[in-house]
mmCIF file with all atom_site columns, C-alpha atoms in Angstrom:
data_model
loop_
_atom_site.group_PDB
_atom_site.id
_atom_site.type_symbol
_atom_site.label_atom_id
_atom_site.label_alt_id
_atom_site.label_comp_id
_atom_site.label_asym_id
_atom_site.label_entity_id
_atom_site.label_seq_id
_atom_site.pdbx_PDB_ins_code
_atom_site.Cartn_x
_atom_site.Cartn_y
_atom_site.Cartn_z
_atom_site.occupancy
_atom_site.B_iso_or_equiv
_atom_site.pdbx_formal_charge
_atom_site.auth_seq_id
_atom_site.auth_comp_id
_atom_site.auth_asym_id
_atom_site.auth_atom_id
_atom_site.pdbx_PDB_model_num
ATOM 1   C CA . MET A 1 1   ? -14.286 -0.459  9.196   1.00 93.00 ? 1   MET A CA 1
ATOM 2   C CA . MET A 1 2   ? -10.526 -1.354  9.110   1.00 97.00 ? 2   MET A CA 1
ATOM 3   C CA . THR A 1 3   ? -9.206  1.208   11.454  1.00 97.00 ? 3   THR A CA 1
ATOM 4   C CA . LEU A 1 4   ? -5.777  1.511   12.818  1.00 96.00 ? 4   LEU A CA 1
ATOM 5   C CA . ASP A 1 5   ? -7.014  1.024   16.323  1.00 97.00 ? 5   ASP A CA 1
ATOM 6   C CA . LEU A 1 6   ? -8.523  -2.199  15.264  1.00 97.00 ? 6   LEU A CA 1
ATOM 7   C CA . ILE A 1 7   ? -5.316  -3.429  13.738  1.00 97.00 ? 7   ILE A CA 1
ATOM 8   C CA . LEU A 1 8   ? -3.327  -2.527  16.811  1.00 97.00 ? 8   LEU A CA 1
ATOM 9   C CA . HIS A 1 9   ? -5.827  -4.104  19.172  1.00 96.00 ? 9   HIS A CA 1
ATOM 10  C CA . THR A 1 10  ? -5.950  -7.348  17.162  1.00 95.00 ? 10  THR A CA 1
ATOM 11  C CA . THR A 1 11  ? -2.140  -7.550  17.137  1.00 96.00 ? 11  THR A CA 1
ATOM 12  C CA . GLY A 1 12  ? -1.605  -6.254  20.631  1.00 95.00 ? 12  GLY A CA 1
ATOM 13  C CA . GLN A 1 13  ? 0.957   -3.843  19.390  1.00 95.00 ? 13  GLN A CA 1
ATOM 14  C CA . TYR A 1 14  ? 1.263   -0.083  20.033  1.00 95.00 ? 14  TYR A CA 1
ATOM 15  C CA . ASP A 1 15  ? 3.279   0.830   16.908  1.00 97.00 ? 15  ASP A CA 1
ATOM 16  C CA . PRO A 1 16  ? 2.132   -0.231  13.367  1.00 96.00 ? 16  PRO A CA 1
ATOM 17  C CA . ALA A 1 17  ? 5.693   -0.747  12.454  1.00 96.00 ? 17  ALA A CA 1
ATOM 18  C CA . TYR A 1 18  ? 5.673   -3.783  14.831  1.00 96.00 ? 18  TYR A CA 1
ATOM 19  C CA . CYS A 1 19  ? 2.691   -5.468  13.153  1.00 97.00 ? 19  CYS A CA 1
ATOM 20  C CA . ILE A 1 20  ? 4.025   -8.600  11.618  1.00 97.00 ? 20  ILE A CA 1
ATOM 21  C CA . TYR A 1 21  ? 0.894   -10.733 11.601  1.00 97.00 ? 21  TYR A CA 1
ATOM 22  C CA . VAL A 1 22  ? -2.550  -9.232  11.135  1.00 98.00 ? 22  VAL A CA 1
ATOM 23  C CA . SER A 1 23  ? -5.601  -11.364 11.040  1.00 98.00 ? 23  SER A CA 1
ATOM 24  C CA . LEU A 1 24  ? -8.966  -9.755  10.568  1.00 98.00 ? 24  LEU A CA 1
ATOM 25  C CA . PRO A 1 25  ? -11.379 -12.436 9.200   1.00 97.00 ? 25  PRO A CA 1
ATOM 26  C CA . SER A 1 26  ? -15.146 -12.490 9.201   1.00 97.00 ? 26  SER A CA 1
ATOM 27  C CA . LEU A 1 27  ? -15.675 -8.727  9.969   1.00 97.00 ? 27  LEU A CA 1
ATOM 28  C CA . ALA A 1 28  ? -17.605 -7.673  6.902   1.00 97.00 ? 28  ALA A CA 1
ATOM 29  C CA . LEU A 1 29  ? -14.798 -5.217  6.051   1.00 98.00 ? 29  LEU A CA 1
ATOM 30  C CA . PRO A 1 30  ? -15.690 -3.515  2.739   1.00 98.00 ? 30  PRO A CA 1
ATOM 31  C CA . SER A 1 31  ? -12.129 -2.215  1.960   1.00 98.00 ? 31  SER A CA 1
ATOM 32  C CA . ILE A 1 32  ? -8.434  -2.396  2.908   1.00 98.00 ? 32  ILE A CA 1
ATOM 33  C CA . GLN A 1 33  ? -7.349  0.626   4.933   1.00 97.00 ? 33  GLN A CA 1
ATOM 34  C CA . ASN A 1 34  ? -4.709  1.954   7.271   1.00 97.00 ? 34  ASN A CA 1
ATOM 35  C CA . LEU A 1 35  ? -1.867  -0.458  6.371   1.00 97.00 ? 35  LEU A CA 1
ATOM 36  C CA . ASP A 1 36  ? 0.344   2.390   5.185   1.00 96.00 ? 36  ASP A CA 1
ATOM 37  C CA . ARG A 1 37  ? 2.262   2.377   8.410   1.00 95.00 ? 37  ARG A CA 1
ATOM 38  C CA . CYS A 1 38  ? 2.439   -1.375  8.755   1.00 97.00 ? 38  CYS A CA 1
ATOM 39  C CA . VAL A 1 39  ? 5.651   -1.513  6.624   1.00 96.00 ? 39  VAL A CA 1
ATOM 40  C CA . ASN A 1 40  ? 7.014   -4.751  8.216   1.00 97.00 ? 40  ASN A CA 1
ATOM 41  C CA . LEU A 1 41  ? 3.882   -6.807  7.686   1.00 98.00 ? 41  LEU A CA 1
ATOM 42  C CA . LEU A 1 42  ? 4.533   -10.425 6.598   1.00 98.00 ? 42  LEU A CA 1
ATOM 43  C CA . GLU A 1 43  ? 1.162   -12.095 6.882   1.00 98.00 ? 43  GLU A CA 1
ATOM 44  C CA . LEU A 1 44  ? -2.343  -10.688 6.386   1.00 98.00 ? 44  LEU A CA 1
ATOM 45  C CA . ASN A 1 45  ? -5.479  -12.568 6.704   1.00 98.00 ? 45  ASN A CA 1
ATOM 46  C CA . LEU A 1 46  ? -8.641  -10.764 5.432   1.00 98.00 ? 46  LEU A CA 1
ATOM 47  C CA . SER A 1 47  ? -10.599 -13.942 4.534   1.00 96.00 ? 47  SER A CA 1
ATOM 48  C CA . SER A 1 48  ? -14.566 -13.949 4.813   1.00 96.00 ? 48  SER A CA 1
ATOM 49  C CA . ASN A 1 49  ? -15.025 -10.213 4.489   1.00 97.00 ? 49  ASN A CA 1
ATOM 50  C CA . SER A 1 50  ? -16.750 -8.129  1.814   1.00 97.00 ? 50  SER A CA 1
ATOM 51  C CA . LEU A 1 51  ? -13.747 -6.979  -0.154  1.00 98.00 ? 51  LEU A CA 1
ATOM 52  C CA . SER A 1 52  ? -14.392 -6.162  -3.851  1.00 98.00 ? 52  SER A CA 1
ATOM 53  C CA . SER A 1 53  ? -10.965 -4.584  -4.365  1.00 98.00 ? 53  SER A CA 1
ATOM 54  C CA . LEU A 1 54  ? -7.513  -5.141  -3.031  1.00 98.00 ? 54  LEU A CA 1
ATOM 55  C CA . THR A 1 55  ? -6.448  -1.481  -3.073  1.00 97.00 ? 55  THR A CA 1
ATOM 56  C CA . GLY A 1 56  ? -4.628  -0.472  0.033   1.00 97.00 ? 56  GLY A CA 1
ATOM 57  C CA . LEU A 1 57  ? -1.727  -2.952  0.074   1.00 97.00 ? 57  LEU A CA 1
ATOM 58  C CA . GLU A 1 58  ? 0.840   -0.443  -1.552  1.00 95.00 ? 58  GLU A CA 1
ATOM 59  C CA . SER A 1 59  ? 2.922   -0.199  1.575   1.00 95.00 ? 59  SER A CA 1
ATOM 60  C CA . CYS A 1 60  ? 3.079   -3.817  2.340   1.00 97.00 ? 60  CYS A CA 1
ATOM 61  C CA . LYS A 1 61  ? 6.267   -4.472  0.376   1.00 97.00 ? 61  LYS A CA 1
ATOM 62  C CA . LYS A 1 62  ? 7.491   -7.208  2.823   1.00 98.00 ? 62  LYS A CA 1
ATOM 63  C CA . LEU A 1 63  ? 4.183   -9.108  2.811   1.00 98.00 ? 63  LEU A CA 1
ATOM 64  C CA . GLU A 1 64  ? 4.782   -12.798 2.173   1.00 98.00 ? 64  GLU A CA 1
ATOM 65  C CA . ARG A 1 65  ? 1.399   -14.402 2.770   1.00 98.00 ? 65  ARG A CA 1
ATOM 66  C CA . LEU A 1 66  ? -2.017  -13.022 1.820   1.00 98.00 ? 66  LEU A CA 1
ATOM 67  C CA . ASP A 1 67  ? -5.454  -14.560 2.419   1.00 98.00 ? 67  ASP A CA 1
ATOM 68  C CA . VAL A 1 68  ? -8.376  -12.855 0.795   1.00 97.00 ? 68  VAL A CA 1
ATOM 69  C CA . SER A 1 69  ? -10.397 -15.971 0.419   1.00 96.00 ? 69  SER A CA 1
ATOM 70  C CA . CYS A 1 70  ? -14.321 -15.807 0.595   1.00 95.00 ? 70  CYS A CA 1
ATOM 71  C CA . ASN A 1 71  ? -14.629 -12.181 -0.358  1.00 96.00 ? 71  ASN A CA 1
ATOM 72  C CA . LEU A 1 72  ? -16.542 -10.402 -3.152  1.00 97.00 ? 72  LEU A CA 1
ATOM 73  C CA . LEU A 1 73  ? -13.697 -10.343 -5.780  1.00 98.00 ? 73  LEU A CA 1
ATOM 74  C CA . LYS A 1 74  ? -14.972 -10.531 -9.277  1.00 97.00 ? 74  LYS A CA 1
ATOM 75  C CA . SER A 1 75  ? -11.678 -9.645  -11.000 1.00 98.00 ? 75  SER A CA 1
ATOM 76  C CA . LEU A 1 76  ? -8.042  -9.198  -10.376 1.00 98.00 ? 76  LEU A CA 1
ATOM 77  C CA . SER A 1 77  ? -5.999  -6.025  -11.143 1.00 97.00 ? 77  SER A CA 1
ATOM 78  C CA . ALA A 1 78  ? -2.299  -6.095  -11.668 1.00 97.00 ? 78  ALA A CA 1
ATOM 79  C CA . ALA A 1 79  ? -2.096  -2.663  -9.840  1.00 97.00 ? 79  ALA A CA 1
ATOM 80  C CA . TRP A 1 80  ? -3.168  -4.428  -6.587  1.00 97.00 ? 80  TRP A CA 1
ATOM 81  C CA . PHE A 1 81  ? -0.001  -6.466  -6.638  1.00 97.00 ? 81  PHE A CA 1
ATOM 82  C CA . GLU A 1 82  ? 2.608   -4.021  -7.944  1.00 95.00 ? 82  GLU A CA 1
ATOM 83  C CA . SER A 1 83  ? 4.398   -3.657  -4.557  1.00 96.00 ? 83  SER A CA 1
ATOM 84  C CA . LEU A 1 84  ? 4.022   -7.258  -3.435  1.00 97.00 ? 84  LEU A CA 1
ATOM 85  C CA . GLY A 1 85  ? 7.273   -8.610  -4.877  1.00 96.00 ? 85  GLY A CA 1
ATOM 86  C CA . SER A 1 86  ? 7.943   -10.597 -1.640  1.00 98.00 ? 86  SER A CA 1
ATOM 87  C CA . LEU A 1 87  ? 4.629   -12.400 -1.741  1.00 98.00 ? 87  LEU A CA 1
ATOM 88  C CA . THR A 1 88  ? 5.013   -16.256 -1.808  1.00 98.00 ? 88  THR A CA 1
ATOM 89  C CA . THR A 1 89  ? 1.438   -17.355 -0.859  1.00 98.00 ? 89  THR A CA 1
ATOM 90  C CA . LEU A 1 90  ? -1.866  -16.154 -2.113  1.00 98.00 ? 90  LEU A CA 1
ATOM 91  C CA . HIS A 1 91  ? -5.298  -17.477 -1.282  1.00 97.00 ? 91  HIS A CA 1
ATOM 92  C CA . VAL A 1 92  ? -8.164  -16.268 -3.432  1.00 97.00 ? 92  VAL A CA 1
ATOM 93  C CA . GLU A 1 93  ? -10.579 -19.230 -3.141  1.00 95.00 ? 93  GLU A CA 1
ATOM 94  C CA . GLY A 1 94  ? -14.247 -18.586 -2.582  1.00 95.00 ? 94  GLY A CA 1
ATOM 95  C CA . ASN A 1 95  ? -14.444 -15.467 -4.730  1.00 96.00 ? 95  ASN A CA 1
ATOM 96  C CA . GLU A 1 96  ? -16.205 -14.729 -8.046  1.00 96.00 ? 96  GLU A CA 1
ATOM 97  C CA . VAL A 1 97  ? -13.188 -14.141 -10.377 1.00 98.00 ? 97  VAL A CA 1
ATOM 98  C CA . SER A 1 98  ? -14.540 -15.328 -13.849 1.00 97.00 ? 98  SER A CA 1
ATOM 99  C CA . GLU A 1 99  ? -12.063 -14.282 -16.558 1.00 97.00 ? 99  GLU A CA 1
ATOM 100 C CA . VAL A 1 100 ? -9.327  -16.721 -16.922 1.00 97.00 ? 100 VAL A CA 1
ATOM 101 C CA . ASP A 1 101 ? -6.918  -14.091 -18.163 1.00 97.00 ? 101 ASP A CA 1
ATOM 102 C CA . ASP A 1 102 ? -7.079  -12.366 -14.831 1.00 98.00 ? 102 ASP A CA 1
ATOM 103 C CA . VAL A 1 103 ? -4.379  -14.794 -13.776 1.00 97.00 ? 103 VAL A CA 1
ATOM 104 C CA . TYR A 1 104 ? -1.969  -12.647 -15.722 1.00 97.00 ? 104 TYR A CA 1
ATOM 105 C CA . ALA A 1 105 ? -2.648  -9.821  -13.103 1.00 98.00 ? 105 ALA A CA 1
ATOM 106 C CA . LEU A 1 106 ? -0.255  -11.987 -10.964 1.00 98.00 ? 106 LEU A CA 1
ATOM 107 C CA . SER A 1 107 ? 2.672   -11.941 -13.427 1.00 96.00 ? 107 SER A CA 1
ATOM 108 C CA . ASP A 1 108 ? 4.828   -9.696  -11.482 1.00 95.00 ? 108 ASP A CA 1
ATOM 109 C CA . LEU A 1 109 ? 4.722   -11.777 -8.412  1.00 97.00 ? 109 LEU A CA 1
ATOM 110 C CA . SER A 1 110 ? 8.200   -13.159 -8.994  1.00 95.00 ? 110 SER A CA 1
ATOM 111 C CA . SER A 1 111 ? 8.391   -14.878 -5.600  1.00 97.00 ? 111 SER A CA 1
ATOM 112 C CA . LEU A 1 112 ? 4.900   -16.417 -5.622  1.00 97.00 ? 112 LEU A CA 1
ATOM 113 C CA . THR A 1 113 ? 5.166   -20.260 -5.131  1.00 97.00 ? 113 THR A CA 1
ATOM 114 C CA . THR A 1 114 ? 1.658   -21.176 -3.687  1.00 97.00 ? 114 THR A CA 1
ATOM 115 C CA . LEU A 1 115 ? -1.529  -19.896 -5.324  1.00 97.00 ? 115 LEU A CA 1
ATOM 116 C CA . THR A 1 116 ? -5.121  -21.066 -4.514  1.00 96.00 ? 116 THR A CA 1
ATOM 117 C CA . PHE A 1 117 ? -8.180  -20.354 -6.586  1.00 97.00 ? 117 PHE A CA 1
ATOM 118 C CA . GLN A 1 118 ? -10.116 -23.412 -5.350  1.00 95.00 ? 118 GLN A CA 1
ATOM 119 C CA . LEU A 1 119 ? -9.472  -25.877 -2.658  1.00 89.00 ? 119 LEU A CA 1
ATOM 120 C CA . PRO A 1 120 ? -9.002  -29.510 -3.453  1.00 81.00 ? 120 PRO A CA 1
ATOM 121 C CA . GLU A 1 121 ? -12.318 -30.525 -2.156  1.00 69.00 ? 121 GLU A CA 1
ATOM 122 C CA . GLN A 1 122 ? -14.085 -27.721 -4.073  1.00 53.00 ? 122 GLN A CA 1
ATOM 123 C CA . ARG A 1 123 ? -13.144 -29.466 -7.407  1.00 54.00 ? 123 ARG A CA 1
ATOM 124 C CA . GLY A 1 124 ? -15.795 -32.214 -6.523  1.00 50.00 ? 124 GLY A CA 1
ATOM 125 C CA . GLY A 1 125 ? -18.329 -29.689 -5.438  1.00 48.00 ? 125 GLY A CA 1
ATOM 126 C CA . SER A 1 126 ? -18.371 -30.933 -1.910  1.00 43.00 ? 126 SER A CA 1
ATOM 127 C CA . SER A 1 127 ? -17.302 -27.677 -0.346  1.00 51.00 ? 127 SER A CA 1
ATOM 128 C CA . SER A 1 128 ? -19.724 -25.065 0.823   1.00 48.00 ? 128 SER A CA 1
ATOM 129 C CA . ARG A 1 129 ? -17.522 -22.461 -0.701  1.00 69.00 ? 129 ARG A CA 1
ATOM 130 C CA . ARG A 1 130 ? -17.606 -22.379 -4.539  1.00 81.00 ? 130 ARG A CA 1
ATOM 131 C CA . PRO A 1 131 ? -14.387 -22.243 -6.505  1.00 91.00 ? 131 PRO A CA 1
ATOM 132 C CA . ASN A 1 132 ? -13.789 -19.177 -8.677  1.00 96.00 ? 132 ASN A CA 1
ATOM 133 C CA . PRO A 1 133 ? -15.579 -19.551 -12.043 1.00 96.00 ? 133 PRO A CA 1
ATOM 134 C CA . LEU A 1 134 ? -12.437 -19.332 -13.922 1.00 96.00 ? 134 LEU A CA 1
ATOM 135 C CA . CYS A 1 135 ? -11.317 -22.567 -12.595 1.00 96.00 ? 135 CYS A CA 1
ATOM 136 C CA . SER A 1 136 ? -13.668 -24.350 -14.858 1.00 94.00 ? 136 SER A CA 1
ATOM 137 C CA . HIS A 1 137 ? -12.091 -22.905 -17.992 1.00 96.00 ? 137 HIS A CA 1
ATOM 138 C CA . PRO A 1 138 ? -10.080 -25.510 -20.074 1.00 95.00 ? 138 PRO A CA 1
ATOM 139 C CA . SER A 1 139 ? -6.902  -23.446 -20.084 1.00 95.00 ? 139 SER A CA 1
ATOM 140 C CA . TYR A 1 140 ? -6.967  -22.390 -16.442 1.00 96.00 ? 140 TYR A CA 1
ATOM 141 C CA . LEU A 1 141 ? -4.135  -24.647 -15.271 1.00 94.00 ? 141 LEU A CA 1
ATOM 142 C CA . SER A 1 142 ? -1.891  -23.789 -18.186 1.00 94.00 ? 142 SER A CA 1
ATOM 143 C CA . LYS A 1 143 ? -2.413  -20.020 -18.089 1.00 96.00 ? 143 LYS A CA 1
ATOM 144 C CA . ALA A 1 144 ? -1.918  -19.924 -14.315 1.00 96.00 ? 144 ALA A CA 1
ATOM 145 C CA . ALA A 1 145 ? 1.412   -21.865 -14.620 1.00 93.00 ? 145 ALA A CA 1
ATOM 146 C CA . LEU A 1 146 ? 2.407   -19.462 -17.530 1.00 95.00 ? 146 LEU A CA 1
ATOM 147 C CA . ALA A 1 147 ? 1.498   -16.400 -15.681 1.00 96.00 ? 147 ALA A CA 1
ATOM 148 C CA . CYS A 1 148 ? 3.323   -17.458 -12.517 1.00 95.00 ? 148 CYS A CA 1
ATOM 149 C CA . PRO A 1 149 ? 6.392   -19.444 -13.591 1.00 94.00 ? 149 PRO A CA 1
ATOM 150 C CA . SER A 1 150 ? 7.725   -19.546 -10.010 1.00 95.00 ? 150 SER A CA 1
ATOM 151 C CA . LEU A 1 151 ? 4.654   -21.558 -8.813  1.00 95.00 ? 151 LEU A CA 1
ATOM 152 C CA . THR A 1 152 ? 5.277   -24.839 -7.214  1.00 96.00 ? 152 THR A CA 1
ATOM 153 C CA . VAL A 1 153 ? 1.707   -25.473 -5.709  1.00 95.00 ? 153 VAL A CA 1
ATOM 154 C CA . LEU A 1 154 ? -1.581  -24.532 -7.386  1.00 96.00 ? 154 LEU A CA 1
ATOM 155 C CA . ASP A 1 155 ? -4.811  -25.335 -5.715  1.00 95.00 ? 155 ASP A CA 1
ATOM 156 C CA . GLY A 1 156 ? -3.192  -27.677 -3.259  1.00 92.00 ? 156 GLY A CA 1
ATOM 157 C CA . SER A 1 157 ? -1.469  -29.723 -6.018  1.00 92.00 ? 157 SER A CA 1
ATOM 158 C CA . VAL A 1 158 ? 2.292   -29.844 -6.583  1.00 92.00 ? 158 VAL A CA 1
ATOM 159 C CA . LEU A 1 159 ? 2.938   -28.770 -10.098 1.00 86.00 ? 159 LEU A CA 1
ATOM 160 C CA . SER A 1 160 ? 5.130   -31.210 -12.270 1.00 65.00 ? 160 SER A CA 1
ATOM 161 C CA . LEU A 1 161 ? 8.583   -30.332 -13.309 1.00 52.00 ? 161 LEU A CA 1
ATOM 162 C CA . PRO A 1 162 ? 8.752   -28.759 -16.860 1.00 52.00 ? 162 PRO A CA 1
ATOM 163 C CA . SER A 1 163 ? 9.678   -31.081 -19.681 1.00 50.00 ? 163 SER A CA 1
ATOM 164 C CA . SER A 1 164 ? 12.092  -28.514 -20.886 1.00 52.00 ? 164 SER A CA 1
ATOM 165 C CA . LEU A 1 165 ? 14.611  -29.208 -18.089 1.00 48.00 ? 165 LEU A CA 1
ATOM 166 C CA . PRO A 1 166 ? 18.028  -29.893 -19.579 1.00 55.00 ? 166 PRO A CA 1
ATOM 167 C CA . ASP A 1 167 ? 19.323  -33.379 -19.487 1.00 57.00 ? 167 ASP A CA 1
ATOM 168 C CA . VAL A 1 168 ? 21.965  -34.008 -16.773 1.00 51.00 ? 168 VAL A CA 1
ATOM 169 C CA . GLU A 1 169 ? 24.726  -36.482 -17.694 1.00 58.00 ? 169 GLU A CA 1
ATOM 170 C CA . PRO A 1 170 ? 25.667  -38.769 -14.806 1.00 51.00 ? 170 PRO A CA 1
ATOM 171 C CA . ASP A 1 171 ? 29.303  -38.547 -13.549 1.00 51.00 ? 171 ASP A CA 1
ATOM 172 C CA . GLU A 1 172 ? 30.734  -41.891 -14.852 1.00 52.00 ? 172 GLU A CA 1
ATOM 173 C CA . GLU A 1 173 ? 33.447  -42.059 -12.192 1.00 51.00 ? 173 GLU A CA 1
ATOM 174 C CA . TYR A 1 174 ? 30.683  -42.545 -9.434  1.00 42.00 ? 174 TYR A CA 1
ATOM 175 C CA . VAL A 1 175 ? 28.291  -44.798 -11.405 1.00 46.00 ? 175 VAL A CA 1
ATOM 176 C CA . VAL A 1 176 ? 27.812  -48.329 -9.993  1.00 46.00 ? 176 VAL A CA 1
ATOM 177 C CA . ASP A 1 177 ? 25.749  -50.766 -11.820 1.00 46.00 ? 177 ASP A CA 1
ATOM 178 C CA . LEU A 1 178 ? 22.955  -52.531 -9.815  1.00 43.00 ? 178 LEU A CA 1
ATOM 179 C CA . PRO A 1 179 ? 21.380  -54.924 -9.019  1.00 46.00 ? 179 PRO A CA 1
ATOM 180 C CA . VAL A 1 180 ? 24.244  -57.319 -8.062  1.00 41.00 ? 180 VAL A CA 1
ATOM 181 C CA . ALA A 1 181 ? 23.904  -60.885 -9.313  1.00 42.00 ? 181 ALA A CA 1
ATOM 182 C CA . SER A 1 182 ? 26.158  -62.710 -6.697  1.00 43.00 ? 182 SER A CA 1
ATOM 183 C CA . TRP A 1 183 ? 28.155  -62.231 -3.622  1.00 41.00 ? 183 TRP A CA 1
ATOM 184 C CA . LEU A 1 184 ? 31.313  -62.074 -5.765  1.00 45.00 ? 184 LEU A CA 1
ATOM 185 C CA . GLU A 1 185 ? 29.948  -59.272 -7.904  1.00 50.00 ? 185 GLU A CA 1
ATOM 186 C CA . ALA A 1 186 ? 28.721  -57.536 -4.712  1.00 48.00 ? 186 ALA A CA 1
ATOM 187 C CA . ASP A 1 187 ? 32.427  -57.457 -3.379  1.00 52.00 ? 187 ASP A CA 1
ATOM 188 C CA . ARG A 1 188 ? 33.609  -55.940 -6.636  1.00 55.00 ? 188 ARG A CA 1
ATOM 189 C CA . VAL A 1 189 ? 30.816  -53.323 -6.582  1.00 49.00 ? 189 VAL A CA 1
ATOM 190 C CA . ARG A 1 190 ? 31.767  -52.385 -2.974  1.00 56.00 ? 190 ARG A CA 1
ATOM 191 C CA . GLU A 1 191 ? 35.391  -52.235 -4.008  1.00 61.00 ? 191 GLU A CA 1
ATOM 192 C CA . LYS A 1 192 ? 34.583  -49.974 -7.044  1.00 58.00 ? 192 LYS A CA 1
ATOM 193 C CA . ALA A 1 193 ? 32.371  -47.719 -4.900  1.00 57.00 ? 193 ALA A CA 1
ATOM 194 C CA . ALA A 1 194 ? 35.184  -47.320 -2.179  1.00 60.00 ? 194 ALA A CA 1
ATOM 195 C CA . LYS A 1 195 ? 37.718  -46.347 -4.821  1.00 61.00 ? 195 LYS A CA 1
ATOM 196 C CA . ALA A 1 196 ? 35.292  -43.847 -6.466  1.00 58.00 ? 196 ALA A CA 1
ATOM 197 C CA . ALA A 1 197 ? 34.827  -42.277 -3.006  1.00 57.00 ? 197 ALA A CA 1
ATOM 198 C CA . GLY A 1 198 ? 38.626  -42.094 -2.399  1.00 60.00 ? 198 GLY A CA 1
ATOM 199 C CA . TYR A 1 199 ? 38.637  -44.754 0.268   1.00 52.00 ? 199 TYR A CA 1
ATOM 200 C CA . VAL A 1 200 ? 41.674  -46.701 -1.152  1.00 48.00 ? 200 VAL A CA 1
ATOM 201 C CA . GLY A 1 201 ? 43.877  -48.674 1.232   1.00 47.00 ? 201 GLY A CA 1
ATOM 202 C CA . GLU A 1 202 ? 47.375  -47.372 1.780   1.00 46.00 ? 202 GLU A CA 1
ATOM 203 C CA . GLU A 1 203 ? 48.867  -50.544 0.121   1.00 44.00 ? 203 GLU A CA 1
ATOM 204 C CA . GLU A 1 204 ? 46.599  -50.348 -2.960  1.00 47.00 ? 204 GLU A CA 1
ATOM 205 C CA . GLY A 1 205 ? 47.409  -46.591 -3.245  1.00 48.00 ? 205 GLY A CA 1
ATOM 206 C CA . GLU A 1 206 ? 51.178  -47.419 -3.429  1.00 47.00 ? 206 GLU A CA 1
#
């Protein structure tokens, strides 16, 4: 059971308000409890437990990193994440989330940059921990990116930049054509670059 005494003993703190990092993996915890006074919590590791719900995080408004990998989650609920606007990293690999549309439960996590539903080695089946079933859906990657537009890393892979980025025109004043064909042209390039950067000799400036 996730008691307050267990949390304080693990962190070495006497006041829940001073609990910044809480790590309680592999304790067969069935539910999340007694975090209502841990209002300054930044990182929470509840991996390898027996969680089937993430109810109990409502007071963790400063939480930045959450690891609930290898639990018993079969679905995701938006209500679990309503208070987690500061969350940047979420690990859910090793669960049994099967519906691909459950990724939309994360839509309100505006700060989320790193999301893991499967580890890179799980894609090839070499890991002892299975990836979430939703990862095999053809639209998994696109829906995850759509649900969480702030994502930069999904399942250990850096997401590519969107093709809709506006074109940026170069500043012609500082453009120098390369490569240089000869030593004479090289001198001209260096002179042009120096002028563009404002390093013009006093005599030339006159």
